[in-house]
mmCIF file of C-alpha atoms and ligand atoms in Angstrom:
data_model
loop_
_atom_site.group_PDB
_atom_site.id
_atom_site.type_symbol
_atom_site.label_atom_id
_atom_site.label_comp_id
_atom_site.label_asym_id
_atom_site.label_seq_id
_atom_site.Cartn_x
_atom_site.Cartn_y
_atom_site.Cartn_z
ATOM 1 C CA MET U 1121 -15.714 68.706 16.858
ATOM 2 C CA ASN U 1122 -18.175 66.405 15.132
ATOM 3 C CA ASN U 1123 -19.142 69.206 12.786
ATOM 4 C CA LEU U 1124 -15.492 69.800 11.965
ATOM 5 C CA ILE U 1125 -14.890 66.129 11.167
ATOM 6 C CA MET U 1126 -18.028 65.990 9.041
ATOM 7 C CA TRP U 1127 -17.069 69.139 7.155
ATOM 8 C CA ARG U 1128 -13.636 67.706 6.239
ATOM 9 C CA ASP U 1129 -15.341 64.613 4.851
ATOM 10 C CA MET U 1130 -17.493 66.706 2.545
ATOM 11 C CA THR U 1131 -16.712 67.733 -1.028
ATOM 12 C CA ARG U 1132 -18.537 70.556 -2.774
ATOM 13 C CA ILE U 1133 -19.389 69.345 -6.273
ATOM 14 C CA ALA U 1134 -21.259 71.322 -8.935
ATOM 15 C CA VAL U 1135 -22.720 70.847 -12.375
ATOM 16 C CA GLY U 1136 -22.532 73.786 -14.782
ATOM 17 C CA GLN U 1137 -25.294 74.057 -17.370
ATOM 18 C CA MET U 1138 -24.589 76.232 -20.411
ATOM 19 C CA GLN U 1139 -25.265 76.720 -24.096
ATOM 20 C CA PRO U 1140 -22.108 76.494 -26.181
ATOM 21 C CA LYS U 1141 -22.276 78.296 -29.538
ATOM 22 C CA ILE U 1142 -21.486 76.165 -32.547
ATOM 23 C CA LEU U 1143 -18.009 76.871 -33.966
ATOM 24 C CA ASP U 1144 -17.405 79.985 -31.854
ATOM 25 C CA LYS U 1145 -14.281 79.341 -29.808
ATOM 26 C CA HIS U 1146 -14.119 82.762 -28.181
ATOM 27 C CA GLU U 1147 -17.792 82.963 -27.290
ATOM 28 C CA ASN U 1148 -17.511 79.501 -25.731
ATOM 29 C CA ILE U 1149 -14.585 80.663 -23.633
ATOM 30 C CA LEU U 1150 -16.679 83.625 -22.422
ATOM 31 C CA ARG U 1151 -19.683 81.423 -21.665
ATOM 32 C CA THR U 1152 -17.473 78.962 -19.826
ATOM 33 C CA LYS U 1153 -15.841 81.741 -17.811
ATOM 34 C CA GLU U 1154 -19.268 82.893 -16.602
ATOM 35 C CA ILE U 1155 -19.791 79.464 -15.050
ATOM 36 C CA LEU U 1156 -16.237 79.338 -13.708
ATOM 37 C CA ASP U 1157 -16.656 82.723 -12.001
ATOM 38 C CA LYS U 1158 -19.879 81.582 -10.325
ATOM 39 C CA ALA U 1159 -18.155 78.400 -9.183
ATOM 40 C CA LEU U 1160 -15.351 80.431 -7.605
ATOM 41 C CA GLU U 1161 -17.891 82.606 -5.772
ATOM 42 C CA GLU U 1162 -19.584 79.484 -4.413
ATOM 43 C CA ASP U 1163 -16.319 77.785 -3.311
ATOM 44 C CA VAL U 1164 -16.947 74.807 -5.566
ATOM 45 C CA GLU U 1165 -14.192 72.183 -5.324
ATOM 46 C CA VAL U 1166 -15.231 69.888 -8.183
ATOM 47 C CA LEU U 1167 -16.955 71.232 -11.300
ATOM 48 C CA VAL U 1168 -18.441 69.290 -14.215
ATOM 49 C CA LEU U 1169 -19.130 71.091 -17.528
ATOM 50 C CA PRO U 1170 -21.064 69.724 -20.523
ATOM 51 C CA GLU U 1171 -19.797 67.656 -23.445
ATOM 52 C CA LEU U 1172 -18.139 69.583 -26.315
ATOM 53 C CA ALA U 1173 -18.214 72.759 -24.233
ATOM 54 C CA ASN U 1174 -15.535 74.408 -26.392
ATOM 55 C CA SER U 1175 -17.164 73.762 -29.753
ATOM 56 C CA GLY U 1176 -20.916 73.183 -29.847
ATOM 57 C CA TYR U 1177 -22.340 69.892 -31.073
ATOM 58 C CA ALA U 1178 -24.149 69.837 -34.434
ATOM 59 C CA PHE U 1179 -21.302 69.804 -36.941
ATOM 60 C CA HIS U 1180 -21.846 69.737 -40.690
ATOM 61 C CA SER U 1181 -18.376 68.721 -41.887
ATOM 62 C CA ASN U 1182 -15.047 67.247 -40.822
ATOM 63 C CA LEU U 1183 -13.472 70.586 -41.593
ATOM 64 C CA GLU U 1184 -15.666 72.331 -39.009
ATOM 65 C CA VAL U 1185 -14.673 69.789 -36.376
ATOM 66 C CA ARG U 1186 -10.970 70.119 -37.119
ATOM 67 C CA LEU U 1187 -11.033 73.908 -37.081
ATOM 68 C CA ILE U 1188 -12.605 74.186 -33.621
ATOM 69 C CA ALA U 1189 -10.749 71.318 -31.904
ATOM 70 C CA ASP U 1190 -8.462 72.127 -28.964
ATOM 71 C CA GLU U 1191 -5.269 70.400 -27.888
ATOM 72 C CA ILE U 1192 -4.825 68.704 -24.544
ATOM 73 C CA PRO U 1193 -3.299 69.953 -22.278
ATOM 74 C CA ASP U 1194 -2.027 73.246 -23.769
ATOM 75 C CA GLY U 1195 -4.858 74.459 -26.041
ATOM 76 C CA GLU U 1196 -6.499 77.815 -25.313
ATOM 77 C CA TYR U 1197 -9.655 76.318 -23.804
ATOM 78 C CA CYS U 1198 -7.678 73.818 -21.737
ATOM 79 C CA ARG U 1199 -5.514 76.570 -20.268
ATOM 80 C CA ILE U 1200 -8.626 78.296 -18.911
ATOM 81 C CA LEU U 1201 -9.743 75.081 -17.255
ATOM 82 C CA ALA U 1202 -6.270 74.499 -15.809
ATOM 83 C CA GLU U 1203 -6.120 78.023 -14.398
ATOM 84 C CA TRP U 1204 -9.539 77.686 -12.733
ATOM 85 C CA SER U 1205 -8.449 74.463 -11.073
ATOM 86 C CA GLU U 1206 -5.537 76.094 -9.210
ATOM 87 C CA ASN U 1207 -5.750 76.111 -5.403
ATOM 88 C CA SER U 1208 -7.102 72.612 -4.828
ATOM 89 C CA ARG U 1209 -9.992 72.607 -7.288
ATOM 90 C CA MET U 1210 -10.740 70.019 -9.957
ATOM 91 C CA ILE U 1211 -12.659 70.401 -13.226
ATOM 92 C CA VAL U 1212 -13.826 68.138 -16.035
ATOM 93 C CA ALA U 1213 -15.145 69.505 -19.328
ATOM 94 C CA GLY U 1214 -16.224 67.947 -22.581
ATOM 95 C CA LEU U 1215 -13.763 68.922 -25.293
ATOM 96 C CA CYS U 1216 -13.632 68.631 -29.053
ATOM 97 C CA GLU U 1217 -10.041 67.380 -29.066
ATOM 98 C CA SER U 1218 -7.404 67.119 -31.763
ATOM 99 C CA ASP U 1219 -4.238 65.135 -31.103
ATOM 100 C CA GLY U 1220 -2.816 66.427 -34.406
ATOM 101 C CA LYS U 1221 -3.923 63.300 -36.267
ATOM 102 C CA HIS U 1222 -7.473 62.454 -35.179
ATOM 103 C CA VAL U 1223 -10.351 64.317 -33.593
ATOM 104 C CA TYR U 1224 -12.057 62.940 -30.484
ATOM 105 C CA ASN U 1225 -15.099 63.696 -28.391
ATOM 106 C CA SER U 1226 -13.186 63.858 -25.120
ATOM 107 C CA ALA U 1227 -13.469 64.846 -21.509
ATOM 108 C CA VAL U 1228 -10.389 66.487 -20.019
ATOM 109 C CA VAL U 1229 -9.633 66.763 -16.314
ATOM 110 C CA PHE U 1230 -7.463 69.331 -14.544
ATOM 111 C CA GLY U 1231 -6.821 69.496 -10.807
ATOM 112 C CA ASN U 1232 -4.784 71.893 -8.730
ATOM 113 C CA GLY U 1233 -3.614 73.651 -11.918
ATOM 114 C CA GLU U 1234 -2.272 70.418 -13.435
ATOM 115 C CA TYR U 1235 -3.457 68.120 -16.203
ATOM 116 C CA ILE U 1236 -4.858 64.882 -14.716
ATOM 117 C CA THR U 1237 -6.388 62.730 -17.440
ATOM 118 C CA THR U 1238 -8.437 62.487 -20.628
ATOM 119 C CA TYR U 1239 -11.261 60.158 -21.568
ATOM 120 C CA LYS U 1240 -12.022 59.738 -25.276
ATOM 121 C CA LYS U 1241 -15.717 58.858 -25.729
ATOM 122 C CA ILE U 1242 -16.196 55.196 -26.623
ATOM 123 C CA ASN U 1243 -19.902 55.147 -27.526
ATOM 124 C CA LEU U 1244 -20.372 57.773 -30.220
ATOM 125 C CA PHE U 1245 -23.969 58.856 -30.813
ATOM 126 C CA ASN U 1246 -25.512 59.065 -34.266
ATOM 127 C CA ARG U 1247 -23.699 61.651 -36.447
ATOM 128 C CA GLU U 1248 -20.802 61.814 -34.019
ATOM 129 C CA LEU U 1249 -19.738 58.612 -35.792
ATOM 130 C CA ASP U 1250 -19.037 60.776 -38.871
ATOM 131 C CA TRP U 1251 -16.781 63.221 -37.027
ATOM 132 C CA PHE U 1252 -14.891 61.503 -34.232
ATOM 133 C CA GLU U 1253 -12.594 58.558 -33.704
ATOM 134 C CA PRO U 1254 -14.028 56.345 -30.955
ATOM 135 C CA GLY U 1255 -11.938 55.986 -27.805
ATOM 136 C CA GLN U 1256 -10.041 52.711 -27.567
ATOM 137 C CA THR U 1257 -9.174 52.649 -23.891
ATOM 138 C CA GLU U 1258 -11.058 51.993 -20.661
ATOM 139 C CA PRO U 1259 -12.650 55.029 -19.028
ATOM 140 C CA PRO U 1260 -10.305 56.407 -16.355
ATOM 141 C CA VAL U 1261 -10.546 56.484 -12.588
ATOM 142 C CA PHE U 1262 -8.248 58.820 -10.665
ATOM 143 C CA THR U 1263 -7.824 60.079 -7.111
ATOM 144 C CA PHE U 1264 -8.109 63.750 -6.231
ATOM 145 C CA ALA U 1265 -7.993 65.115 -2.673
ATOM 146 C CA GLY U 1266 -8.460 61.586 -1.351
ATOM 147 C CA ASN U 1267 -11.598 60.822 -3.389
ATOM 148 C CA ARG U 1268 -11.900 58.561 -6.423
ATOM 149 C CA TYR U 1269 -13.508 59.850 -9.616
ATOM 150 C CA GLY U 1270 -14.454 58.151 -12.876
ATOM 151 C CA VAL U 1271 -15.277 59.787 -16.210
ATOM 152 C CA MET U 1272 -17.786 58.893 -18.905
ATOM 153 C CA ILE U 1273 -19.444 61.008 -21.616
ATOM 154 C CA CYS U 1274 -23.119 61.398 -22.493
ATOM 155 C CA PHE U 1275 -24.311 58.395 -24.580
ATOM 156 C CA ASP U 1276 -22.121 56.066 -22.507
ATOM 157 C CA TRP U 1277 -25.194 56.100 -20.225
ATOM 158 C CA ALA U 1278 -26.835 53.567 -22.579
ATOM 159 C CA PHE U 1279 -24.010 51.062 -21.993
ATOM 160 C CA PRO U 1280 -24.189 49.994 -18.353
ATOM 161 C CA GLU U 1281 -20.784 48.338 -18.718
ATOM 162 C CA ILE U 1282 -19.108 51.743 -18.702
ATOM 163 C CA ALA U 1283 -20.455 52.836 -15.308
ATOM 164 C CA ARG U 1284 -19.868 49.310 -13.990
ATOM 165 C CA ILE U 1285 -16.224 49.360 -15.068
ATOM 166 C CA LEU U 1286 -15.792 52.718 -13.360
ATOM 167 C CA ALA U 1287 -17.324 51.318 -10.176
ATOM 168 C CA LEU U 1288 -15.151 48.184 -10.356
ATOM 169 C CA LYS U 1289 -12.086 50.416 -10.736
ATOM 170 C CA GLY U 1290 -13.119 52.111 -7.500
ATOM 171 C CA ALA U 1291 -14.867 55.302 -8.625
ATOM 172 C CA GLN U 1292 -17.013 56.846 -5.902
ATOM 173 C CA ILE U 1293 -18.247 59.662 -8.144
ATOM 174 C CA ILE U 1294 -18.895 59.493 -11.888
ATOM 175 C CA LEU U 1295 -18.253 62.769 -13.703
ATOM 176 C CA HIS U 1296 -20.488 62.864 -16.769
ATOM 177 C CA PRO U 1297 -20.313 65.709 -19.322
ATOM 178 C CA ALA U 1298 -23.325 65.449 -21.667
ATOM 179 C CA ASN U 1299 -25.167 66.983 -24.625
ATOM 180 C CA LEU U 1300 -28.428 65.081 -24.245
ATOM 181 C CA VAL U 1301 -30.805 64.699 -27.160
ATOM 182 C CA LEU U 1302 -32.802 61.591 -26.180
ATOM 183 C CA PRO U 1303 -35.081 61.944 -23.119
ATOM 184 C CA TYR U 1304 -33.919 58.856 -21.190
ATOM 185 C CA CYS U 1305 -30.522 59.670 -19.722
ATOM 186 C CA GLN U 1306 -31.458 61.533 -16.551
ATOM 187 C CA ASN U 1307 -33.566 58.551 -15.434
ATOM 188 C CA ALA U 1308 -31.001 56.030 -16.648
ATOM 189 C CA MET U 1309 -28.305 57.664 -14.522
ATOM 190 C CA VAL U 1310 -30.494 57.109 -11.457
ATOM 191 C CA THR U 1311 -30.320 53.393 -12.253
ATOM 192 C CA ARG U 1312 -26.555 53.524 -12.950
ATOM 193 C CA CYS U 1313 -26.133 55.004 -9.450
ATOM 194 C CA ILE U 1314 -28.348 52.447 -7.723
ATOM 195 C CA GLU U 1315 -26.825 49.413 -9.453
ATOM 196 C CA ASN U 1316 -23.256 50.567 -8.675
ATOM 197 C CA ARG U 1317 -23.916 52.479 -5.432
ATOM 198 C CA VAL U 1318 -22.011 55.539 -6.712
ATOM 199 C CA PHE U 1319 -22.633 59.274 -7.098
ATOM 200 C CA ALA U 1320 -22.986 60.671 -10.626
ATOM 201 C CA ALA U 1321 -22.814 64.293 -11.764
ATOM 202 C CA THR U 1322 -24.289 64.846 -15.234
ATOM 203 C CA ALA U 1323 -23.682 68.321 -16.704
ATOM 204 C CA ASN U 1324 -25.865 68.895 -19.744
ATOM 205 C CA ARG U 1325 -26.240 71.760 -22.208
ATOM 206 C CA ILE U 1326 -29.418 73.566 -23.218
ATOM 207 C CA GLY U 1327 -30.831 75.201 -26.316
ATOM 208 C CA GLU U 1328 -31.429 74.502 -29.981
ATOM 209 C CA GLU U 1329 -28.606 74.075 -32.465
ATOM 210 C CA ARG U 1330 -29.056 73.416 -36.190
ATOM 211 C CA GLY U 1331 -32.375 71.636 -35.539
ATOM 212 C CA LEU U 1332 -31.247 69.612 -32.480
ATOM 213 C CA ASN U 1333 -32.737 70.336 -29.051
ATOM 214 C CA PHE U 1334 -30.871 69.669 -25.826
ATOM 215 C CA SER U 1335 -32.664 68.926 -22.599
ATOM 216 C CA GLY U 1336 -30.800 70.631 -19.719
ATOM 217 C CA MET U 1337 -31.837 69.103 -16.396
ATOM 218 C CA SER U 1338 -28.247 68.659 -15.294
ATOM 219 C CA GLN U 1339 -28.231 66.620 -12.124
ATOM 220 C CA ILE U 1340 -26.309 65.000 -9.312
ATOM 221 C CA VAL U 1341 -27.537 61.626 -8.052
ATOM 222 C CA ASN U 1342 -26.454 59.852 -4.857
ATOM 223 C CA PRO U 1343 -25.740 56.109 -4.378
ATOM 224 C CA SER U 1344 -29.353 55.518 -3.299
ATOM 225 C CA GLY U 1345 -30.615 56.916 -6.597
ATOM 226 C CA GLU U 1346 -31.886 60.212 -5.151
ATOM 227 C CA VAL U 1347 -31.570 63.269 -7.389
ATOM 228 C CA ILE U 1348 -29.905 65.711 -4.986
ATOM 229 C CA VAL U 1349 -29.305 68.496 -7.534
ATOM 230 C CA ARG U 1350 -31.235 69.369 -10.658
ATOM 231 C CA ILE U 1351 -31.040 72.463 -12.885
ATOM 232 C CA PRO U 1352 -34.278 73.158 -14.788
ATOM 233 C CA ASP U 1353 -34.128 72.980 -18.584
ATOM 234 C CA GLY U 1354 -33.645 76.418 -20.120
ATOM 235 C CA GLU U 1355 -31.568 77.732 -17.214
ATOM 236 C CA ILE U 1356 -27.909 78.657 -17.586
ATOM 237 C CA GLY U 1357 -25.869 78.447 -14.415
ATOM 238 C CA LEU U 1358 -24.604 76.219 -11.711
ATOM 239 C CA ARG U 1359 -25.891 74.172 -8.784
ATOM 240 C CA TYR U 1360 -23.782 72.529 -6.127
ATOM 241 C CA VAL U 1361 -24.149 70.132 -3.225
ATOM 242 C CA ASP U 1362 -21.819 68.991 -0.447
ATOM 243 C CA ILE U 1363 -21.379 65.228 -0.539
ATOM 244 C CA ASN U 1364 -19.431 62.644 1.407
ATOM 245 C CA PRO U 1365 -17.871 60.459 -1.335
ATOM 246 C CA GLN U 1366 -17.211 57.682 1.194
ATOM 247 C CA LYS U 1367 -20.943 56.939 1.127
ATOM 248 C CA ALA U 1368 -20.193 55.218 -2.190
ATOM 249 C CA ASP U 1369 -17.882 52.723 -0.499
ATOM 250 C CA ASN U 1370 -20.876 50.946 1.006
ATOM 251 C CA LYS U 1371 -22.114 48.608 -1.732
ATOM 252 C CA MET U 1372 -24.906 47.016 0.334
ATOM 253 C CA ILE U 1373 -28.325 47.498 -1.250
ATOM 254 C CA THR U 1374 -29.884 45.491 1.604
ATOM 255 C CA GLU U 1375 -28.073 44.168 4.652
ATOM 256 C CA ARG U 1376 -27.484 40.907 2.714
ATOM 257 C CA ASN U 1377 -26.921 42.091 -0.853
ATOM 258 C CA ASP U 1378 -23.703 43.721 -2.089
ATOM 259 C CA VAL U 1379 -24.057 44.926 -5.691
ATOM 260 C CA ILE U 1380 -20.369 44.393 -6.427
ATOM 261 C CA ARG U 1381 -19.437 41.327 -4.346
ATOM 262 C CA ASP U 1382 -22.532 39.361 -5.335
ATOM 263 C CA ARG U 1383 -21.968 39.421 -9.066
ATOM 264 C CA THR U 1384 -21.635 36.026 -10.792
ATOM 265 C CA PRO U 1385 -19.221 36.767 -13.650
ATOM 266 C CA GLU U 1386 -18.822 33.051 -14.420
ATOM 267 C CA LEU U 1387 -22.385 33.252 -15.811
ATOM 268 C CA TYR U 1388 -21.799 36.428 -17.817
ATOM 269 C CA ASP U 1389 -19.723 35.261 -20.812
ATOM 270 C CA ARG U 1390 -22.316 36.749 -23.134
ATOM 271 C CA LEU U 1391 -21.583 40.171 -21.737
ATOM 272 C CA VAL U 1392 -17.952 40.108 -22.680
ATOM 273 C CA PHE U 1393 -17.652 37.923 -25.793
ATOM 274 C CA ARG U 1394 -19.252 38.687 -29.140
ATOM 275 C CA ARG U 1395 -21.388 35.768 -30.453
HETATM 276 C C1 ACM Q 390 -24.818 62.328 -26.966
HETATM 277 O O1 ACM Q 390 -24.125 61.334 -26.672
HETATM 278 N N1 ACM Q 390 -24.288 63.520 -27.027
HETATM 279 C C2 ACM Q 390 -26.234 62.194 -27.234
#
């Protein structure tokens, strides 16, 4: 009986590590499907794919970005994600998104065959500033199968406010598509998890693209800051773990210190107002 109760509390979450091919929509669909098929075989319930999984990363012109961008929720790449998510699964993937007017570095979420939400990346990294409109709205938190998920994208790791907002909005698990270039993020996400007492699943890409190298090492971290899944750099594939998201509801870092309740926002004006 105990085992049964425990099993129901558990969610199987996976990170997929892949190498998108720059500007090759159809090859990226094939490479994505390889991961999706593995995830089906492994009964994964929640799958995180890297940033810009439909397009590759190192663009050279606005025209390139516009040509490869997909529409949410009915673009070709999105339809594949939606289809995979049927039968009680949920997926988030980084998407080069066009809304017909602007292009965004987005993360799109589908669950149970339906569109759930989109996050448009707020903190654009380096040359991304040349290609994408920055997101103008708070990162989303949504409920799926009774658990609460938040979304951020790659370089948002360097802005602790983003993970904090997700935690304050109730996220138990941060879904984090990434295309990591700098070497700090995997460690930084350990800190984001400790300081917010949340899980985080970072799905990174690998390989070299037009002179940029990406670092792999996709990972899942628990609210105590332990790396419970890691995919070695250079490997394409998927790793999963069964987690109990409710572990993230306990915000006590010692028996007397609650990382959310014990904040002193009346002393933090500098954090929220430009000076
Ligand atoms: C990054 O935000 N893709 C480095």
